[in-house]
GROMACS .gro file of C-alpha atoms in nm:
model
  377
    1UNK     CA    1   0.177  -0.193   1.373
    2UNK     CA    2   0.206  -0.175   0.989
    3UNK     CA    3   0.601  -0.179   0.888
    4UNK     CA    4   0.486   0.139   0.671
    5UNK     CA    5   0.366   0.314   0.943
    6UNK     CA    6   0.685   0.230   1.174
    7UNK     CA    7   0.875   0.367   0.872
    8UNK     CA    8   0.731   0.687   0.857
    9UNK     CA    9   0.811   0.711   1.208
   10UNK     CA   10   1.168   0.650   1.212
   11UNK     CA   11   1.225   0.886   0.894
   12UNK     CA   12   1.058   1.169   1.083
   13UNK     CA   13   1.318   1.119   1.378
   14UNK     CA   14   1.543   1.067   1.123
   15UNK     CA   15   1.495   1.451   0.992
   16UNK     CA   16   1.461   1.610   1.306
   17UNK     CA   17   1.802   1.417   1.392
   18UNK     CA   18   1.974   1.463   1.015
   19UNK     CA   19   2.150   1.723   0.821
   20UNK     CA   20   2.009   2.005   0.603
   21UNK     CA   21   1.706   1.951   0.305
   22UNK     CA   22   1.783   1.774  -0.042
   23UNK     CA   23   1.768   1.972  -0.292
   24UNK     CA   24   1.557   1.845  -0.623
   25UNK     CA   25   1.550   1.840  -0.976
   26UNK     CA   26   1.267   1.672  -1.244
   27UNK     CA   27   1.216   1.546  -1.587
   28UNK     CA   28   1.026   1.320  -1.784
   29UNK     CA   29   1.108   0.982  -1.827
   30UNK     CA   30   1.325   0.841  -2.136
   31UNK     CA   31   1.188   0.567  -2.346
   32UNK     CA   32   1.382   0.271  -2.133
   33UNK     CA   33   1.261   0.438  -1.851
   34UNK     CA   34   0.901   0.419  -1.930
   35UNK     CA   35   0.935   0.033  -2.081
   36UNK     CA   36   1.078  -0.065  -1.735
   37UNK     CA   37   0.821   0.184  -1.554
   38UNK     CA   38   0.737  -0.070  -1.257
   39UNK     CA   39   1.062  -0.128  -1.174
   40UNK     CA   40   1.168   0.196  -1.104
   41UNK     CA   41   0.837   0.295  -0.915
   42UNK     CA   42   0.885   0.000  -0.658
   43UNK     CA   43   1.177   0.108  -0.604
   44UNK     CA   44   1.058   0.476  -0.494
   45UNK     CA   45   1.151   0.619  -0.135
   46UNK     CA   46   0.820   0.437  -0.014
   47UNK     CA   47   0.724   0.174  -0.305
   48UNK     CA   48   0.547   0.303  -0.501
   49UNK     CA   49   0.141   0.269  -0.520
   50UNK     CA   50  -0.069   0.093  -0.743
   51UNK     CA   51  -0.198   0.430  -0.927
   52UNK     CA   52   0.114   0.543  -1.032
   53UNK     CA   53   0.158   0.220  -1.219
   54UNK     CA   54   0.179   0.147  -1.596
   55UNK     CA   55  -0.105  -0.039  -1.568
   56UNK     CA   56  -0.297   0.237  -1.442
   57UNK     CA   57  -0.132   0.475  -1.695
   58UNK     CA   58  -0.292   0.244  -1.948
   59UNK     CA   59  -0.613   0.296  -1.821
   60UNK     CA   60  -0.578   0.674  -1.784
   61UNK     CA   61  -0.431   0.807  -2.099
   62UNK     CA   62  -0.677   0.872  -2.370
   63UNK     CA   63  -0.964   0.889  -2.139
   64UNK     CA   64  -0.993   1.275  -2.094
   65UNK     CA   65  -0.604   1.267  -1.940
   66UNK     CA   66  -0.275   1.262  -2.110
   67UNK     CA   67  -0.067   1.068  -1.899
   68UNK     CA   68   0.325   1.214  -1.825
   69UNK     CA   69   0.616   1.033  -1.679
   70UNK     CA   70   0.824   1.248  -1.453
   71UNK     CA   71   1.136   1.180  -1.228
   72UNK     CA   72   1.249   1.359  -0.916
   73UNK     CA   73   1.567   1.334  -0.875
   74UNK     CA   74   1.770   1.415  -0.548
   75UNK     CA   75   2.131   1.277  -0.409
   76UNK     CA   76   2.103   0.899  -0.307
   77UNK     CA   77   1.788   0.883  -0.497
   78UNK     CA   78   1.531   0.907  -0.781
   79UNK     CA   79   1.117   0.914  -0.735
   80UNK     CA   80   0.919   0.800  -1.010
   81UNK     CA   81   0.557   0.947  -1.045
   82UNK     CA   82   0.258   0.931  -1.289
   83UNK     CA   83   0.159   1.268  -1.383
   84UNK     CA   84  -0.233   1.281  -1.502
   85UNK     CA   85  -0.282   1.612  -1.729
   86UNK     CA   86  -0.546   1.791  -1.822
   87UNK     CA   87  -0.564   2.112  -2.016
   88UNK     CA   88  -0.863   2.423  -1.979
   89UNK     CA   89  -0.920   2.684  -2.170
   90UNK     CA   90  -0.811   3.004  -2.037
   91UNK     CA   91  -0.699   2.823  -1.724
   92UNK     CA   92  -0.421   2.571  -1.894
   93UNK     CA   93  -0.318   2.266  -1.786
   94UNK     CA   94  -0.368   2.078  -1.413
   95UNK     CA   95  -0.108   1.794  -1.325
   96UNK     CA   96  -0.215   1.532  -1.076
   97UNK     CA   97   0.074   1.392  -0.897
   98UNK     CA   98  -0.189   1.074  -0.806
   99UNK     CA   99  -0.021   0.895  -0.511
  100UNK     CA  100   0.239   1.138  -0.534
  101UNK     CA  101   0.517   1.281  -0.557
  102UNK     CA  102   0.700   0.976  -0.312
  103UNK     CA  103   0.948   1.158  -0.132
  104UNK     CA  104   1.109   1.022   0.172
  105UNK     CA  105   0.916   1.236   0.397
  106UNK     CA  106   0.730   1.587   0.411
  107UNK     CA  107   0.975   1.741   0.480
  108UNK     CA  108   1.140   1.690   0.144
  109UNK     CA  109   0.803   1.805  -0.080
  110UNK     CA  110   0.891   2.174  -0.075
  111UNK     CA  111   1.195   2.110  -0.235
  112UNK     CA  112   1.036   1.856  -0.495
  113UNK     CA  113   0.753   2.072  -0.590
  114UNK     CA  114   0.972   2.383  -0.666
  115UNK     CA  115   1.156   2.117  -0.876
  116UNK     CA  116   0.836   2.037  -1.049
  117UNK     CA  117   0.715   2.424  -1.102
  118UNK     CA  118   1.073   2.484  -1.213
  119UNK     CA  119   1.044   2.216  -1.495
  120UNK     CA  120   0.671   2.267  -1.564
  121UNK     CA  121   0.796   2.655  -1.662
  122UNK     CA  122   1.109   2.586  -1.837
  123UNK     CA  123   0.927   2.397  -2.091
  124UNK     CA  124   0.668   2.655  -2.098
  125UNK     CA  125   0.382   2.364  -2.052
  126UNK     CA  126   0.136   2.653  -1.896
  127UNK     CA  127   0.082   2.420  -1.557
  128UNK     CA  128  -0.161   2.663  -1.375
  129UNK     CA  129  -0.199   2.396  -1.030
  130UNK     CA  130  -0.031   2.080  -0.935
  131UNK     CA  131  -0.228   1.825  -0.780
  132UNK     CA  132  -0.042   1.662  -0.494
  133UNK     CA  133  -0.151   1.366  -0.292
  134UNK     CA  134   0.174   1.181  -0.092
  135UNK     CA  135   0.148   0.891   0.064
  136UNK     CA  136   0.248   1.046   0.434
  137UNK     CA  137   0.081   0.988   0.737
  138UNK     CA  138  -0.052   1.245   0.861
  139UNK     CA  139   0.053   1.386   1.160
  140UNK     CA  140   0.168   1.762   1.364
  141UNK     CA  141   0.514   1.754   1.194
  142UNK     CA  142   0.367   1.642   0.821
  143UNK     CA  143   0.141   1.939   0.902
  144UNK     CA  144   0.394   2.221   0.916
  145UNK     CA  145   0.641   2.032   0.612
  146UNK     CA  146   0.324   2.099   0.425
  147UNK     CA  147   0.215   2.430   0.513
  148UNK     CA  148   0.632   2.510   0.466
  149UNK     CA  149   0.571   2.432   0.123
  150UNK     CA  150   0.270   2.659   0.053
  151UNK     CA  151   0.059   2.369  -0.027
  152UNK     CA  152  -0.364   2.407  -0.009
  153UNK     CA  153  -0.564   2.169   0.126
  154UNK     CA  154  -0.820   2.030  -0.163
  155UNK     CA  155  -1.078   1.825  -0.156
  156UNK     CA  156  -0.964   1.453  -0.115
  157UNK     CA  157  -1.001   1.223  -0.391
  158UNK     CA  158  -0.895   0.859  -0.326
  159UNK     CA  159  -1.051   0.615  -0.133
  160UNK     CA  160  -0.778   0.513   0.068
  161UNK     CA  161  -0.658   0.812   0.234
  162UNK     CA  162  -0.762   0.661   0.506
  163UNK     CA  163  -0.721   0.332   0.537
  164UNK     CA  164  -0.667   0.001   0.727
  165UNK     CA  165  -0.264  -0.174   0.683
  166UNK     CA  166  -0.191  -0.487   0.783
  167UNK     CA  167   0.117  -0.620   0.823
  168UNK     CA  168   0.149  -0.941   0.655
  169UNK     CA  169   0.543  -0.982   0.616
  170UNK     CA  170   0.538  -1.222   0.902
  171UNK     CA  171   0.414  -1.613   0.849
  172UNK     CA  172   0.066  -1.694   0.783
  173UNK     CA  173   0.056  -1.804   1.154
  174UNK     CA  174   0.156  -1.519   1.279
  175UNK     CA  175  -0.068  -1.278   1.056
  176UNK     CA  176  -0.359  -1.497   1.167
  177UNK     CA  177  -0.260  -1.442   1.527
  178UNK     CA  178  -0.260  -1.075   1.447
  179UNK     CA  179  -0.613  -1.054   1.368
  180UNK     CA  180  -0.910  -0.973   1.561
  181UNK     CA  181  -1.083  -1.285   1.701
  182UNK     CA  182  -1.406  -1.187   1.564
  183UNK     CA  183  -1.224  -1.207   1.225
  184UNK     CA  184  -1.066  -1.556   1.306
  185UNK     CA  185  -1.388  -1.683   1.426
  186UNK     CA  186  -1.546  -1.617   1.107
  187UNK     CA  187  -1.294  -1.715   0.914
  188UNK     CA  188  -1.276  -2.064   1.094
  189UNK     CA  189  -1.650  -2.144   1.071
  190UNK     CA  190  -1.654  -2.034   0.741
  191UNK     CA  191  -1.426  -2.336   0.669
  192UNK     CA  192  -1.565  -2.558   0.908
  193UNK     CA  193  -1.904  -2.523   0.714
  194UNK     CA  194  -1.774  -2.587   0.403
  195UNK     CA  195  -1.704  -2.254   0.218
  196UNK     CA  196  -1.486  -2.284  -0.040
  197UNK     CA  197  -1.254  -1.982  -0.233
  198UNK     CA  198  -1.213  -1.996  -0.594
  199UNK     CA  199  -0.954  -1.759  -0.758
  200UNK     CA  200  -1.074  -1.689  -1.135
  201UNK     CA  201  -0.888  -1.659  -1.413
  202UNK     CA  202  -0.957  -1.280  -1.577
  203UNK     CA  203  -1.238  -1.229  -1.875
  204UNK     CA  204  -1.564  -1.076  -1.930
  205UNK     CA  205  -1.731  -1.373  -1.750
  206UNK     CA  206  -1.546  -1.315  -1.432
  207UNK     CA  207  -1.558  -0.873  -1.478
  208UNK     CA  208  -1.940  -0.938  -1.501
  209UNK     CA  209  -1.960  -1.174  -1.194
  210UNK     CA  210  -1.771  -0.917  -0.986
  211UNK     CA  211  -1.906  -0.619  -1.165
  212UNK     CA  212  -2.274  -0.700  -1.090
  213UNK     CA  213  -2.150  -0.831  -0.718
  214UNK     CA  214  -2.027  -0.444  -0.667
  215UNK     CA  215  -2.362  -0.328  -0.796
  216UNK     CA  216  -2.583  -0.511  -0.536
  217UNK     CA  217  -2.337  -0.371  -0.275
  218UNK     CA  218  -2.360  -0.014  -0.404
  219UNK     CA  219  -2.723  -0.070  -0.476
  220UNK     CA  220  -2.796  -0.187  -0.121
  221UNK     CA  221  -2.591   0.046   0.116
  222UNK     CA  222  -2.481   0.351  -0.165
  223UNK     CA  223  -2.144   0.408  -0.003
  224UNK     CA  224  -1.968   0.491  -0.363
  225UNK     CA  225  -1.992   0.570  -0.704
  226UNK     CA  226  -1.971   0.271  -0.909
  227UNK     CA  227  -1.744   0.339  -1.250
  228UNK     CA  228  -1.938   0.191  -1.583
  229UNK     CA  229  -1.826  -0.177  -1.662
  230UNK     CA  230  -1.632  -0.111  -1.985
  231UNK     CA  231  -1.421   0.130  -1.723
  232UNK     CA  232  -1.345  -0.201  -1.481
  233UNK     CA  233  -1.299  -0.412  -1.753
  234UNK     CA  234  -1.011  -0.214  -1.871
  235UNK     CA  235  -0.882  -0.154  -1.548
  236UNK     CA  236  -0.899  -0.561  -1.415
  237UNK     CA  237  -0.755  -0.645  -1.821
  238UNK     CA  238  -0.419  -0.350  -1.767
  239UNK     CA  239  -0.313  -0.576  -1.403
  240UNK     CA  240  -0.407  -0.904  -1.502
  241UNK     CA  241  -0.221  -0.896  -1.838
  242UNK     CA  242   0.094  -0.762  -1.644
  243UNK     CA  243   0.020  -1.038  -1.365
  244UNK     CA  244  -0.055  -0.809  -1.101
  245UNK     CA  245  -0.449  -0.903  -1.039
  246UNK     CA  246  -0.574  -1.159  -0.901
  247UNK     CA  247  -0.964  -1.224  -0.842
  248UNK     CA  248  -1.107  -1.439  -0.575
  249UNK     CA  249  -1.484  -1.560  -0.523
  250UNK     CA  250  -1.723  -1.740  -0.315
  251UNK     CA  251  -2.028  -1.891  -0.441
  252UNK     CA  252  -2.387  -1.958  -0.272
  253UNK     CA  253  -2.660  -2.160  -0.455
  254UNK     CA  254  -2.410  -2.215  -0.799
  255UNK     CA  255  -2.408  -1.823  -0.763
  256UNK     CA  256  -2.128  -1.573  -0.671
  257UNK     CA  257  -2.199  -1.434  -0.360
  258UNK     CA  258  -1.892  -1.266  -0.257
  259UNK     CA  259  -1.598  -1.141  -0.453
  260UNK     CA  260  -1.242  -0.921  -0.479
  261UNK     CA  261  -1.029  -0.821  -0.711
  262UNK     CA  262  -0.682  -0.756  -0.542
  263UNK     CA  263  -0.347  -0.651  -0.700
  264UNK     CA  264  -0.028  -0.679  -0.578
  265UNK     CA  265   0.240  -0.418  -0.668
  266UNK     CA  266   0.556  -0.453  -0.550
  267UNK     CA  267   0.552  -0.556  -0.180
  268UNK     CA  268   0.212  -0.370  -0.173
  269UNK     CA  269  -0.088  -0.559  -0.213
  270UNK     CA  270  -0.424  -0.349  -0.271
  271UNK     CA  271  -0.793  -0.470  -0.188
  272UNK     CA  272  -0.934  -0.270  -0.532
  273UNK     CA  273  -1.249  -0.355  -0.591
  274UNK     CA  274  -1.520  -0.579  -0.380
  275UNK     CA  275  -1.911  -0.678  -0.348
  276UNK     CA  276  -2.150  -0.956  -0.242
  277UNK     CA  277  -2.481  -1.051  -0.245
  278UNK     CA  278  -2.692  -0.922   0.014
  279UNK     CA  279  -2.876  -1.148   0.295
  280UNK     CA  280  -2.639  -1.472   0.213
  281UNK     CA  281  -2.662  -1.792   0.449
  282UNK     CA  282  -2.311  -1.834   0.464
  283UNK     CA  283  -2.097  -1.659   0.811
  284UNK     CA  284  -1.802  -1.574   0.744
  285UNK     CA  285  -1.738  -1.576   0.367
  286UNK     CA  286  -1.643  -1.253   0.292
  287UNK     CA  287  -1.377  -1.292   0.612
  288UNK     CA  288  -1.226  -1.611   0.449
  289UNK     CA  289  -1.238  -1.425   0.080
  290UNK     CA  290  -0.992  -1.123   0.276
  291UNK     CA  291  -0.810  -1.400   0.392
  292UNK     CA  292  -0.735  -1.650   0.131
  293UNK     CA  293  -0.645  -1.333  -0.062
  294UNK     CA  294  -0.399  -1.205   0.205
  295UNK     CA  295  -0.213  -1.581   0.199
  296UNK     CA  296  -0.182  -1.529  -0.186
  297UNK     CA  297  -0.030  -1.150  -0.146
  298UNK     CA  298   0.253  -1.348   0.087
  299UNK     CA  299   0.314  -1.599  -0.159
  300UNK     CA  300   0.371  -1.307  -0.444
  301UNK     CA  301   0.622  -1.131  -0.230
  302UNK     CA  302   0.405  -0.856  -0.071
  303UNK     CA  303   0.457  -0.769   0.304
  304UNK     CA  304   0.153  -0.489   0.334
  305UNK     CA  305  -0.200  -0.559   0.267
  306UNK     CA  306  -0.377  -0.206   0.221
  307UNK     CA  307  -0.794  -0.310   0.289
  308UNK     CA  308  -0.856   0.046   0.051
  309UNK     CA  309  -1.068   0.268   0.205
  310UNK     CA  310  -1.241   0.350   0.563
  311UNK     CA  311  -1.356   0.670   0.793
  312UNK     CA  312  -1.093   0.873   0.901
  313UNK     CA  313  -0.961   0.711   1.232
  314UNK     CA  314  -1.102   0.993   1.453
  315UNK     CA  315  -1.472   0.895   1.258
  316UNK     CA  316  -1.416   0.488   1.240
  317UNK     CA  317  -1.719   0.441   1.518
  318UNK     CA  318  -1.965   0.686   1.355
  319UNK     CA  319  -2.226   0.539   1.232
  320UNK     CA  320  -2.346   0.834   1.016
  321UNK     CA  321  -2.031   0.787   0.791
  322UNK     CA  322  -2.097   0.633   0.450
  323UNK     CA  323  -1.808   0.405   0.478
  324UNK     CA  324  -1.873   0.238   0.844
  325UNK     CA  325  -1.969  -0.061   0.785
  326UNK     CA  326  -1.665  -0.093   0.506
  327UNK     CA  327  -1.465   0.008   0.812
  328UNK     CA  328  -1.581  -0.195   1.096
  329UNK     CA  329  -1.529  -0.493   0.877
  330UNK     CA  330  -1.184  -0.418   0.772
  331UNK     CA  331  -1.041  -0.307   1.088
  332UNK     CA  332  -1.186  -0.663   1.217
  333UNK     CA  333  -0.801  -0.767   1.062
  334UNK     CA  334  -0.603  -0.456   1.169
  335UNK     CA  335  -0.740  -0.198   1.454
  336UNK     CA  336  -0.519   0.076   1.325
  337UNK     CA  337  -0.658   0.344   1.125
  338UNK     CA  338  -0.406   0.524   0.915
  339UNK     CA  339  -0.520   0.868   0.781
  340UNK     CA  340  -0.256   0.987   0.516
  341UNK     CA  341  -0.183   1.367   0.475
  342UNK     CA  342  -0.473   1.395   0.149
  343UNK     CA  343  -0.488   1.647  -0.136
  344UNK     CA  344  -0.379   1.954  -0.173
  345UNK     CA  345  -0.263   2.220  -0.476
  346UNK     CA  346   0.060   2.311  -0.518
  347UNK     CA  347  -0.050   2.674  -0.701
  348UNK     CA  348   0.151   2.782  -0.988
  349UNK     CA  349  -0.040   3.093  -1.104
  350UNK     CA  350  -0.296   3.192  -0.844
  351UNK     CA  351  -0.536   3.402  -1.039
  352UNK     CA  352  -0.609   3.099  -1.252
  353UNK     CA  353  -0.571   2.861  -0.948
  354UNK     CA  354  -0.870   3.119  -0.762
  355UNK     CA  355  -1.074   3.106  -1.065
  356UNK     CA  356  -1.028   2.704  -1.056
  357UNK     CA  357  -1.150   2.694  -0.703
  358UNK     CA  358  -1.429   2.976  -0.719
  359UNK     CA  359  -1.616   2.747  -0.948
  360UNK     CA  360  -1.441   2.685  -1.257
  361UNK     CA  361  -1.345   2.330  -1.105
  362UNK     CA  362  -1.705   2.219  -1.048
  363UNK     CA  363  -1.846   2.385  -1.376
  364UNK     CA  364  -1.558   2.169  -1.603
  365UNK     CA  365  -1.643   1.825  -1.406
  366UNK     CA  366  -1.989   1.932  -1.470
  367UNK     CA  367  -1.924   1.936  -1.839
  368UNK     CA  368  -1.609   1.662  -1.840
  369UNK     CA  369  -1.854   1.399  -1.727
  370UNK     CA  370  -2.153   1.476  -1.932
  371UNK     CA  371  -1.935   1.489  -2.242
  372UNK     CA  372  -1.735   1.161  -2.127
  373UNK     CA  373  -1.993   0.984  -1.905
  374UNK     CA  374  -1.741   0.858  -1.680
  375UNK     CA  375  -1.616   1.038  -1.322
  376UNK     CA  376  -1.397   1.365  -1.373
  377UNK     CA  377  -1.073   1.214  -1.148
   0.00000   0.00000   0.00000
């Protein structure tokens, strides 16, 4: 079981067992705060994620989003979150909590997101819907938290809100026991027959190698939209230069065949991006690939290896799901499934948040990404 997921579990006992709600209040970030951004999100209630990095922020601001720093604050603790904002006209402005807000469990988001609207109104910013997307497992008690705090469900937008966790705090012995024996039989004759992993140092001739490695995969089985290159580039270049990605090929023929791009945040380690030649002659390369990349994650501190993306755990067998093979392969290291809470508006005006829903949202994508050329989220 993934120490996340055990975690969740004990702090739902813990609030059916515990004293009354936590009351919240937010703000933006000062100027230290922001310069030592990282730091404060891995220190969040449940570590922080990857998108609500500064790294990330990079990457966001100026492309169609202005990027906000805001802090929940609550006694015994403080929750930093990336805000993405985007303003309409007539409507106003949308805030994305992406990832967020990290509370300590559902039960604490009502109180949070009043804090939010409360702030959002007191400086007039004309916030018409927040965007909320926690990182909480979902399950019958997340459920009515959620509905408690008037929150509706939208359409998800993340990969990984479902997902396969591994555990990998233990020793590389034990994580290897862990795994499937399909995935240690690959892995093994992988090595046995020679296969080697490289890890690359970042620049354009290592974005194009795994760019154009994504683009056969997406080409070949169309299970996602694939982002333009100048869009990876800038994403690999914002966690490499801060020392948080970390690339890893195999090659076939003097080629790349199969490669990842996998940051580690915190004690969080995130399989990003990944592709591979189709038809290779090599078994078990894109197994030893996962796993020379999860004995890296250990040796940069991270105890949770998050494989980024599968069906739903109630869908993982269906074969009609766009994302089944990505799943059957990734749940070859971890069998558990675990299906986060997903998306939903926190509604601060609801005529405007109707009129956003009723069709406004999908004509302003509709002209968002044929002005900008890139995806709307």
């Amino acid at each position: 079981m993934s120490a996340r997921i055990q975690t969740h579990r004990n702090r739902a006992q813990t609030r059916l067992d515990t004293a009354p709600l936590r009351e919240f209040t937010a703000r933006f970030a000062t100027a230290e705060e922001i310069e030592n951004w990282d730091k404060h999100v891995t220190a969040n209630p449940n570590g922080g994620n990857m998108l609500q990095s500064a790294a990330y922020a990079s990457v966001k601001n100026g492309s169609g989003w202005k990027v906000r720093f805001l802090v929940l604050e609550a006694p015994g603790n403080s929750s930093y979150n990336l805000v993405l904002e985007k303003s309409f006209p007539v409507l106003g402005r949308l805030w994305y909590l992406i990832k967020g807000p990290d509370v300590a469990a559902a039960a604490d988001l009502k109180a949070a997101l009043e804090a939010c609207a409360a702030f959002a109104r007191s400086r007039k910013l004309n916030v018409f819907t927040i965007k909320v997307e926690p990182d909480i497992i979902d399950t019958a008690e997340a459920q009515r938290d959620i509905q408690a705090a008037g929150l509706v469900k939208a359409p998800n937008i993340q990969s990984n809100d479902s997902t396969a966790l591994l555990d990998i705090s233990g020793s590389s012995e034990d994580v290897f026991k862990a795994i499937s024996s399909r995935a240690r039989n690959a892995i093994r004759r992988a090595e046995r027959e020679g296969c080697q992993v490289v890890r690359q140092e970042q620049g354009p001739e290592t974005y194009r190698a795994l760019y154009d490695l994504m683009a056969d995969t997406v080409n070949a089985k169309g299970s996602m939209p694939l982002r333009s290159y100048d869009y990876y580039a800038k994403f690999w270049d914002e966690f490499c230069n801060r020392g948080q990605g970390n690339f890893f090929f195999v090659y076939e023929d003097g080629r790349p065949s199969v490669g990842a791009f996998v940051i580690n945040y915190g004690a969080k380690a995130t399989y990003k991006d990944g592709g591979s030649t189709q038809n290779r002659k090599q078994y078990g390369d894109s197994h030893l690939v996962q796993w020379e990349a999860i004995r890296r994650m250990q040796e940069l501190g991270c105890t949770e290896y998050d494989f980024c993306g599968t069906p739903p755990a109630a869908r993982i067998k269906d074969k009609t799901h766009n994302l089944y093979g990505m799943g059957m392969f990734k749940t070859s290291f971890t069998k558990t499934v675990t299906d986060f809470v997903g998306c939903y508006d926190y509604v601060l005006s609801p005529l405007r948040h109707k009129l956003w829903t009723s069709g406004g949202e999908k004509v302003l994508r509709r002209i968002e990404t044929a002005r900008t050329g890139q995806q709307f989220y």
